[in-house]
mmCIF file of the C-alpha atoms, coordinates in Angstrom:
data_MODEL
# 
_entry.id   MODEL 
# 
loop_
_atom_site.group_PDB 
_atom_site.id 
_atom_site.type_symbol 
_atom_site.label_atom_id 
_atom_site.label_alt_id 
_atom_site.label_comp_id 
_atom_site.label_asym_id 
_atom_site.label_entity_id 
_atom_site.label_seq_id 
_atom_site.pdbx_PDB_ins_code 
_atom_site.Cartn_x 
_atom_site.Cartn_y 
_atom_site.Cartn_z 
_atom_site.occupancy 
_atom_site.B_iso_or_equiv 
_atom_site.pdbx_formal_charge 
_atom_site.auth_seq_id 
_atom_site.auth_comp_id 
_atom_site.auth_asym_id 
_atom_site.auth_atom_id 
_atom_site.pdbx_PDB_model_num 
ATOM 1   C CA . MET A 1 1   ? 36.710  21.064  27.939  1.00 0.00 ? 1   MET A CA 1 
ATOM 2   C CA . ARG A 1 2   ? 35.343  17.627  28.651  1.00 0.00 ? 2   ARG A CA 1 
ATOM 3   C CA . LYS A 1 3   ? 32.495  18.395  30.442  1.00 0.00 ? 3   LYS A CA 1 
ATOM 4   C CA . LEU A 1 4   ? 31.379  20.826  27.327  1.00 0.00 ? 4   LEU A CA 1 
ATOM 5   C CA . ILE A 1 5   ? 32.995  18.765  24.297  1.00 0.00 ? 5   ILE A CA 1 
ATOM 6   C CA . SER A 1 6   ? 30.382  15.724  26.754  1.00 0.00 ? 6   SER A CA 1 
ATOM 7   C CA . LEU A 1 7   ? 27.340  18.040  27.426  1.00 0.00 ? 7   LEU A CA 1 
ATOM 8   C CA . LEU A 1 8   ? 28.103  19.182  23.026  1.00 0.00 ? 8   LEU A CA 1 
ATOM 9   C CA . LEU A 1 9   ? 27.418  15.776  22.472  1.00 0.00 ? 9   LEU A CA 1 
ATOM 10  C CA . SER A 1 10  ? 24.509  14.965  24.602  1.00 0.00 ? 10  SER A CA 1 
ATOM 11  C CA . VAL A 1 11  ? 22.522  17.323  23.219  1.00 0.00 ? 11  VAL A CA 1 
ATOM 12  C CA . ALA A 1 12  ? 23.416  16.867  19.966  1.00 0.00 ? 12  ALA A CA 1 
ATOM 13  C CA . LEU A 1 13  ? 22.271  13.130  20.352  1.00 0.00 ? 13  LEU A CA 1 
ATOM 14  C CA . MET A 1 14  ? 18.647  13.919  21.908  1.00 0.00 ? 14  MET A CA 1 
ATOM 15  C CA . PHE A 1 15  ? 17.816  16.179  18.953  1.00 0.00 ? 15  PHE A CA 1 
ATOM 16  C CA . ALA A 1 16  ? 19.260  13.026  16.795  1.00 0.00 ? 16  ALA A CA 1 
ATOM 17  C CA . LEU A 1 17  ? 17.016  10.614  18.773  1.00 0.00 ? 17  LEU A CA 1 
ATOM 18  C CA . ALA A 1 18  ? 14.127  12.753  17.948  1.00 0.00 ? 18  ALA A CA 1 
ATOM 19  C CA . MET A 1 19  ? 14.073  13.399  14.475  1.00 0.00 ? 19  MET A CA 1 
ATOM 20  C CA . PRO A 1 20  ? 11.374  11.488  13.285  1.00 0.00 ? 20  PRO A CA 1 
ATOM 21  C CA . ALA A 1 21  ? 12.107  8.103   10.761  1.00 0.00 ? 21  ALA A CA 1 
ATOM 22  C CA . MET A 1 22  ? 11.252  9.095   7.115   1.00 0.00 ? 22  MET A CA 1 
ATOM 23  C CA . ALA A 1 23  ? 8.859   6.796   5.720   1.00 0.00 ? 23  ALA A CA 1 
ATOM 24  C CA . ALA A 1 24  ? 7.523   5.796   1.987   1.00 0.00 ? 24  ALA A CA 1 
ATOM 25  C CA . THR A 1 25  ? 3.304   5.957   1.836   1.00 0.00 ? 25  THR A CA 1 
ATOM 26  C CA . VAL A 1 26  ? 1.828   4.391   -0.292  1.00 0.00 ? 26  VAL A CA 1 
ATOM 27  C CA . LYS A 1 27  ? -1.801  5.200   -1.471  1.00 0.00 ? 27  LYS A CA 1 
ATOM 28  C CA . GLN A 1 28  ? -4.748  4.300   -4.008  1.00 0.00 ? 28  GLN A CA 1 
ATOM 29  C CA . GLU A 1 29  ? -6.192  6.202   -5.940  1.00 0.00 ? 29  GLU A CA 1 
ATOM 30  C CA . ALA A 1 30  ? -9.500  5.210   -8.246  1.00 0.00 ? 30  ALA A CA 1 
ATOM 31  C CA . THR A 1 31  ? -10.033 7.292   -11.530 1.00 0.00 ? 31  THR A CA 1 
ATOM 32  C CA . ALA A 1 32  ? -13.482 8.125   -10.897 1.00 0.00 ? 32  ALA A CA 1 
ATOM 33  C CA . ALA A 1 33  ? -15.688 8.425   -7.686  1.00 0.00 ? 33  ALA A CA 1 
ATOM 34  C CA . ALA A 1 34  ? -19.079 7.631   -9.502  1.00 0.00 ? 34  ALA A CA 1 
ATOM 35  C CA . ILE A 1 35  ? -20.073 4.656   -12.124 1.00 0.00 ? 35  ILE A CA 1 
ATOM 36  C CA . LYS A 1 36  ? -22.954 3.216   -13.317 1.00 0.00 ? 36  LYS A CA 1 
ATOM 37  C CA . ALA A 1 37  ? -23.487 -0.859  -13.799 1.00 0.00 ? 37  ALA A CA 1 
ATOM 38  C CA . GLY A 1 38  ? -21.203 -1.466  -16.870 1.00 0.00 ? 38  GLY A CA 1 
ATOM 39  C CA . GLU A 1 39  ? -18.840 0.503   -16.647 1.00 0.00 ? 39  GLU A CA 1 
ATOM 40  C CA . THR A 1 40  ? -15.049 0.615   -15.099 1.00 0.00 ? 40  THR A CA 1 
ATOM 41  C CA . VAL A 1 41  ? -12.958 2.148   -13.030 1.00 0.00 ? 41  VAL A CA 1 
ATOM 42  C CA . THR A 1 42  ? -9.171  2.062   -12.167 1.00 0.00 ? 42  THR A CA 1 
ATOM 43  C CA . VAL A 1 43  ? -7.547  1.809   -8.787  1.00 0.00 ? 43  VAL A CA 1 
ATOM 44  C CA . THR A 1 44  ? -3.494  2.573   -9.040  1.00 0.00 ? 44  THR A CA 1 
ATOM 45  C CA . VAL A 1 45  ? -1.447  1.589   -6.294  1.00 0.00 ? 45  VAL A CA 1 
ATOM 46  C CA . THR A 1 46  ? 1.619   3.998   -5.637  1.00 0.00 ? 46  THR A CA 1 
ATOM 47  C CA . LEU A 1 47  ? 4.431   4.250   -4.010  1.00 0.00 ? 47  LEU A CA 1 
ATOM 48  C CA . ASP A 1 48  ? 5.680   8.040   -3.410  1.00 0.00 ? 48  ASP A CA 1 
ATOM 49  C CA . GLU A 1 49  ? 9.553   7.689   -2.890  1.00 0.00 ? 49  GLU A CA 1 
ATOM 50  C CA . ASP A 1 50  ? 12.324  4.907   -3.559  1.00 0.00 ? 50  ASP A CA 1 
ATOM 51  C CA . VAL A 1 51  ? 11.920  2.777   -0.840  1.00 0.00 ? 51  VAL A CA 1 
ATOM 52  C CA . ALA A 1 52  ? 16.135  0.549   -0.108  1.00 0.00 ? 52  ALA A CA 1 
ATOM 53  C CA . ASP A 1 53  ? 16.610  -3.208  1.019   1.00 0.00 ? 53  ASP A CA 1 
ATOM 54  C CA . ILE A 1 54  ? 13.150  -4.461  0.184   1.00 0.00 ? 54  ILE A CA 1 
ATOM 55  C CA . VAL A 1 55  ? 13.105  -8.192  0.564   1.00 0.00 ? 55  VAL A CA 1 
ATOM 56  C CA . MET A 1 56  ? 8.849   -8.456  0.527   1.00 0.00 ? 56  MET A CA 1 
ATOM 57  C CA . TYR A 1 57  ? 5.676   -6.406  0.284   1.00 0.00 ? 57  TYR A CA 1 
ATOM 58  C CA . GLN A 1 58  ? 2.113   -7.041  0.997   1.00 0.00 ? 58  GLN A CA 1 
ATOM 59  C CA . TYR A 1 59  ? -0.554  -4.430  -0.144  1.00 0.00 ? 59  TYR A CA 1 
ATOM 60  C CA . SER A 1 60  ? -4.170  -6.270  0.460   1.00 0.00 ? 60  SER A CA 1 
ATOM 61  C CA . LEU A 1 61  ? -7.165  -3.967  -1.345  1.00 0.00 ? 61  LEU A CA 1 
ATOM 62  C CA . TYR A 1 62  ? -10.393 -4.735  -0.933  1.00 0.00 ? 62  TYR A CA 1 
ATOM 63  C CA . TYR A 1 63  ? -13.359 -4.675  -2.465  1.00 0.00 ? 63  TYR A CA 1 
ATOM 64  C CA . ASN A 1 64  ? -17.176 -6.121  -2.509  1.00 0.00 ? 64  ASN A CA 1 
ATOM 65  C CA . LYS A 1 65  ? -17.762 -8.059  -4.826  1.00 0.00 ? 65  LYS A CA 1 
ATOM 66  C CA . SER A 1 66  ? -21.239 -8.445  -5.108  1.00 0.00 ? 66  SER A CA 1 
ATOM 67  C CA . LEU A 1 67  ? -20.866 -4.650  -6.870  1.00 0.00 ? 67  LEU A CA 1 
ATOM 68  C CA . PHE A 1 68  ? -17.626 -5.085  -8.562  1.00 0.00 ? 68  PHE A CA 1 
ATOM 69  C CA . THR A 1 69  ? -16.068 -7.953  -10.430 1.00 0.00 ? 69  THR A CA 1 
ATOM 70  C CA . MET A 1 70  ? -11.695 -7.494  -11.900 1.00 0.00 ? 70  MET A CA 1 
ATOM 71  C CA . THR A 1 71  ? -11.309 -7.504  -15.002 1.00 0.00 ? 71  THR A CA 1 
ATOM 72  C CA . GLY A 1 72  ? -7.658  -6.400  -15.416 1.00 0.00 ? 72  GLY A CA 1 
ATOM 73  C CA . SER A 1 73  ? -4.350  -5.288  -13.834 1.00 0.00 ? 73  SER A CA 1 
ATOM 74  C CA . THR A 1 74  ? -0.803  -4.401  -14.493 1.00 0.00 ? 74  THR A CA 1 
ATOM 75  C CA . GLY A 1 75  ? 2.859   -3.575  -12.682 1.00 0.00 ? 75  GLY A CA 1 
ATOM 76  C CA . SER A 1 76  ? 5.424   -4.844  -11.493 1.00 0.00 ? 76  SER A CA 1 
ATOM 77  C CA . ALA A 1 77  ? 4.321   -6.135  -8.249  1.00 0.00 ? 77  ALA A CA 1 
ATOM 78  C CA . VAL A 1 78  ? 2.248   -9.028  -8.887  1.00 0.00 ? 78  VAL A CA 1 
ATOM 79  C CA . ILE A 1 79  ? -1.108  -9.420  -7.747  1.00 0.00 ? 79  ILE A CA 1 
ATOM 80  C CA . SER A 1 80  ? -2.761  -13.018 -6.916  1.00 0.00 ? 80  SER A CA 1 
ATOM 81  C CA . ASN A 1 81  ? -6.232  -14.197 -7.368  1.00 0.00 ? 81  ASN A CA 1 
ATOM 82  C CA . ALA A 1 82  ? -10.140 -12.960 -5.613  1.00 0.00 ? 82  ALA A CA 1 
ATOM 83  C CA . LEU A 1 83  ? -8.994  -13.488 -2.223  1.00 0.00 ? 83  LEU A CA 1 
ATOM 84  C CA . SER A 1 84  ? -11.264 -14.030 1.611   1.00 0.00 ? 84  SER A CA 1 
ATOM 85  C CA . ASP A 1 85  ? -10.543 -13.260 5.124   1.00 0.00 ? 85  ASP A CA 1 
ATOM 86  C CA . ALA A 1 86  ? -12.552 -12.391 7.693   1.00 0.00 ? 86  ALA A CA 1 
ATOM 87  C CA . ASP A 1 87  ? -12.597 -8.661  7.331   1.00 0.00 ? 87  ASP A CA 1 
ATOM 88  C CA . GLY A 1 88  ? -13.477 -9.034  3.571   1.00 0.00 ? 88  GLY A CA 1 
ATOM 89  C CA . ASP A 1 89  ? -12.902 -9.719  0.149   1.00 0.00 ? 89  ASP A CA 1 
ATOM 90  C CA . TYR A 1 90  ? -9.187  -8.679  -1.539  1.00 0.00 ? 90  TYR A CA 1 
ATOM 91  C CA . PHE A 1 91  ? -6.590  -8.649  -3.794  1.00 0.00 ? 91  PHE A CA 1 
ATOM 92  C CA . MET A 1 92  ? -3.822  -9.272  -2.701  1.00 0.00 ? 92  MET A CA 1 
ATOM 93  C CA . ILE A 1 93  ? -0.831  -6.851  -4.359  1.00 0.00 ? 93  ILE A CA 1 
ATOM 94  C CA . SER A 1 94  ? 2.649   -8.613  -3.658  1.00 0.00 ? 94  SER A CA 1 
ATOM 95  C CA . PHE A 1 95  ? 6.314   -8.263  -4.009  1.00 0.00 ? 95  PHE A CA 1 
ATOM 96  C CA . VAL A 1 96  ? 9.326   -10.407 -3.345  1.00 0.00 ? 96  VAL A CA 1 
ATOM 97  C CA . ASP A 1 97  ? 13.386  -10.605 -3.648  1.00 0.00 ? 97  ASP A CA 1 
ATOM 98  C CA . THR A 1 98  ? 14.042  -14.313 -3.980  1.00 0.00 ? 98  THR A CA 1 
ATOM 99  C CA . THR A 1 99  ? 17.318  -13.645 -3.522  1.00 0.00 ? 99  THR A CA 1 
ATOM 100 C CA . SER A 1 100 ? 16.736  -12.289 -0.648  1.00 0.00 ? 100 SER A CA 1 
ATOM 101 C CA . THR A 1 101 ? 19.404  -9.247  -0.111  1.00 0.00 ? 101 THR A CA 1 
ATOM 102 C CA . GLY A 1 102 ? 17.083  -6.480  -0.029  1.00 0.00 ? 102 GLY A CA 1 
ATOM 103 C CA . VAL A 1 103 ? 15.710  -3.953  -3.847  1.00 0.00 ? 103 VAL A CA 1 
ATOM 104 C CA . THR A 1 104 ? 14.956  -0.845  -4.268  1.00 0.00 ? 104 THR A CA 1 
ATOM 105 C CA . VAL A 1 105 ? 11.602  -0.542  -4.980  1.00 0.00 ? 105 VAL A CA 1 
ATOM 106 C CA . SER A 1 106 ? 11.146  2.929   -7.343  1.00 0.00 ? 106 SER A CA 1 
ATOM 107 C CA . ALA A 1 107 ? 8.521   5.406   -6.344  1.00 0.00 ? 107 ALA A CA 1 
ATOM 108 C CA . GLY A 1 108 ? 5.967   5.481   -9.041  1.00 0.00 ? 108 GLY A CA 1 
ATOM 109 C CA . THR A 1 109 ? 3.010   3.344   -9.716  1.00 0.00 ? 109 THR A CA 1 
ATOM 110 C CA . LEU A 1 110 ? 2.822   -0.658  -7.723  1.00 0.00 ? 110 LEU A CA 1 
ATOM 111 C CA . ALA A 1 111 ? -0.055  -2.248  -9.832  1.00 0.00 ? 111 ALA A CA 1 
ATOM 112 C CA . ALA A 1 112 ? -3.525  -0.800  -11.758 1.00 0.00 ? 112 ALA A CA 1 
ATOM 113 C CA . LEU A 1 113 ? -5.820  -2.592  -11.050 1.00 0.00 ? 113 LEU A CA 1 
ATOM 114 C CA . THR A 1 114 ? -9.689  -2.756  -13.684 1.00 0.00 ? 114 THR A CA 1 
ATOM 115 C CA . PHE A 1 115 ? -12.910 -3.100  -11.760 1.00 0.00 ? 115 PHE A CA 1 
ATOM 116 C CA . GLN A 1 116 ? -16.336 -3.278  -13.536 1.00 0.00 ? 116 GLN A CA 1 
ATOM 117 C CA . ALA A 1 117 ? -19.370 -2.448  -11.966 1.00 0.00 ? 117 ALA A CA 1 
ATOM 118 C CA . LYS A 1 118 ? -21.541 -5.573  -12.002 1.00 0.00 ? 118 LYS A CA 1 
ATOM 119 C CA . GLU A 1 119 ? -24.692 -4.982  -15.331 1.00 0.00 ? 119 GLU A CA 1 
ATOM 120 C CA . ASP A 1 120 ? -28.080 -6.028  -13.119 1.00 0.00 ? 120 ASP A CA 1 
ATOM 121 C CA . LEU A 1 121 ? -27.224 -3.385  -10.135 1.00 0.00 ? 121 LEU A CA 1 
ATOM 122 C CA . THR A 1 122 ? -30.765 -1.542  -10.269 1.00 0.00 ? 122 THR A CA 1 
ATOM 123 C CA . GLU A 1 123 ? -30.350 0.517   -7.584  1.00 0.00 ? 123 GLU A CA 1 
ATOM 124 C CA . GLU A 1 124 ? -28.656 2.754   -6.547  1.00 0.00 ? 124 GLU A CA 1 
ATOM 125 C CA . GLN A 1 125 ? -25.045 1.651   -3.756  1.00 0.00 ? 125 GLN A CA 1 
ATOM 126 C CA . GLU A 1 126 ? -22.397 3.018   -2.320  1.00 0.00 ? 126 GLU A CA 1 
ATOM 127 C CA . ALA A 1 127 ? -19.013 0.951   -2.451  1.00 0.00 ? 127 ALA A CA 1 
ATOM 128 C CA . GLN A 1 128 ? -16.245 1.153   -0.881  1.00 0.00 ? 128 GLN A CA 1 
ATOM 129 C CA . LEU A 1 129 ? -12.419 0.251   -1.812  1.00 0.00 ? 129 LEU A CA 1 
ATOM 130 C CA . ARG A 1 130 ? -9.946  -0.251  1.192   1.00 0.00 ? 130 ARG A CA 1 
ATOM 131 C CA . ASP A 1 131 ? -6.139  -1.168  1.910   1.00 0.00 ? 131 ASP A CA 1 
ATOM 132 C CA . ALA A 1 132 ? -4.416  -2.895  4.207   1.00 0.00 ? 132 ALA A CA 1 
ATOM 133 C CA . ILE A 1 133 ? -0.127  -2.840  4.402   1.00 0.00 ? 133 ILE A CA 1 
ATOM 134 C CA . GLU A 1 134 ? -0.468  -6.311  5.955   1.00 0.00 ? 134 GLU A CA 1 
ATOM 135 C CA . HIS A 1 135 ? 3.002   -7.418  6.238   1.00 0.00 ? 135 HIS A CA 1 
ATOM 136 C CA . ASN A 1 136 ? 6.381   -4.631  5.443   1.00 0.00 ? 136 ASN A CA 1 
ATOM 137 C CA . TYR A 1 137 ? 9.835   -7.228  5.795   1.00 0.00 ? 137 TYR A CA 1 
ATOM 138 C CA . LEU A 1 138 ? 11.972  -4.765  5.558   1.00 0.00 ? 138 LEU A CA 1 
ATOM 139 C CA . ILE A 1 139 ? 15.789  -4.817  5.797   1.00 0.00 ? 139 ILE A CA 1 
ATOM 140 C CA . GLU A 1 140 ? 15.864  -0.744  6.439   1.00 0.00 ? 140 GLU A CA 1 
ATOM 141 C CA . GLY A 1 141 ? 13.995  1.640   6.223   1.00 0.00 ? 141 GLY A CA 1 
ATOM 142 C CA . ASP A 1 142 ? 10.145  2.148   6.623   1.00 0.00 ? 142 ASP A CA 1 
ATOM 143 C CA . LEU A 1 143 ? 6.670   1.486   5.003   1.00 0.00 ? 143 LEU A CA 1 
ATOM 144 C CA . ARG A 1 144 ? 2.874   3.159   5.905   1.00 0.00 ? 144 ARG A CA 1 
ATOM 145 C CA . ARG A 1 145 ? -0.322  3.799   4.284   1.00 0.00 ? 145 ARG A CA 1 
ATOM 146 C CA . GLU A 1 146 ? -2.514  6.730   3.834   1.00 0.00 ? 146 GLU A CA 1 
ATOM 147 C CA . THR A 1 147 ? -5.382  7.489   5.404   1.00 0.00 ? 147 THR A CA 1 
# 
């Protein structure tokens, strides 16, 4: 009987370890796929489910500064001034729990950034907004970005 219980516990443990970890997804969506010079597009960064025990997150939204100017932003996250690194120009979308105890970040809009296409564009240009989750400091849980 002990061997049977040990075998059953071993099998149960194997299945428990094989279960994939659930992770919230961060994704971005633009209000338009194509715009003309002088027009605006808003990029909304959302979280698809609540994530508990977050101490800090940082999400970078890369853009082409020769084609766009950011004209406004809304949301619960902090939006940085324009920054640059070896990968290009970006705005950092971040949150820090100042108590360092971990809080629940609710599903929904983290930030919405509005960009205006520069007026002096005279020919058709192709541009891409891309993202990067730089750091995810979590006590528990997991974050990933949608590709």
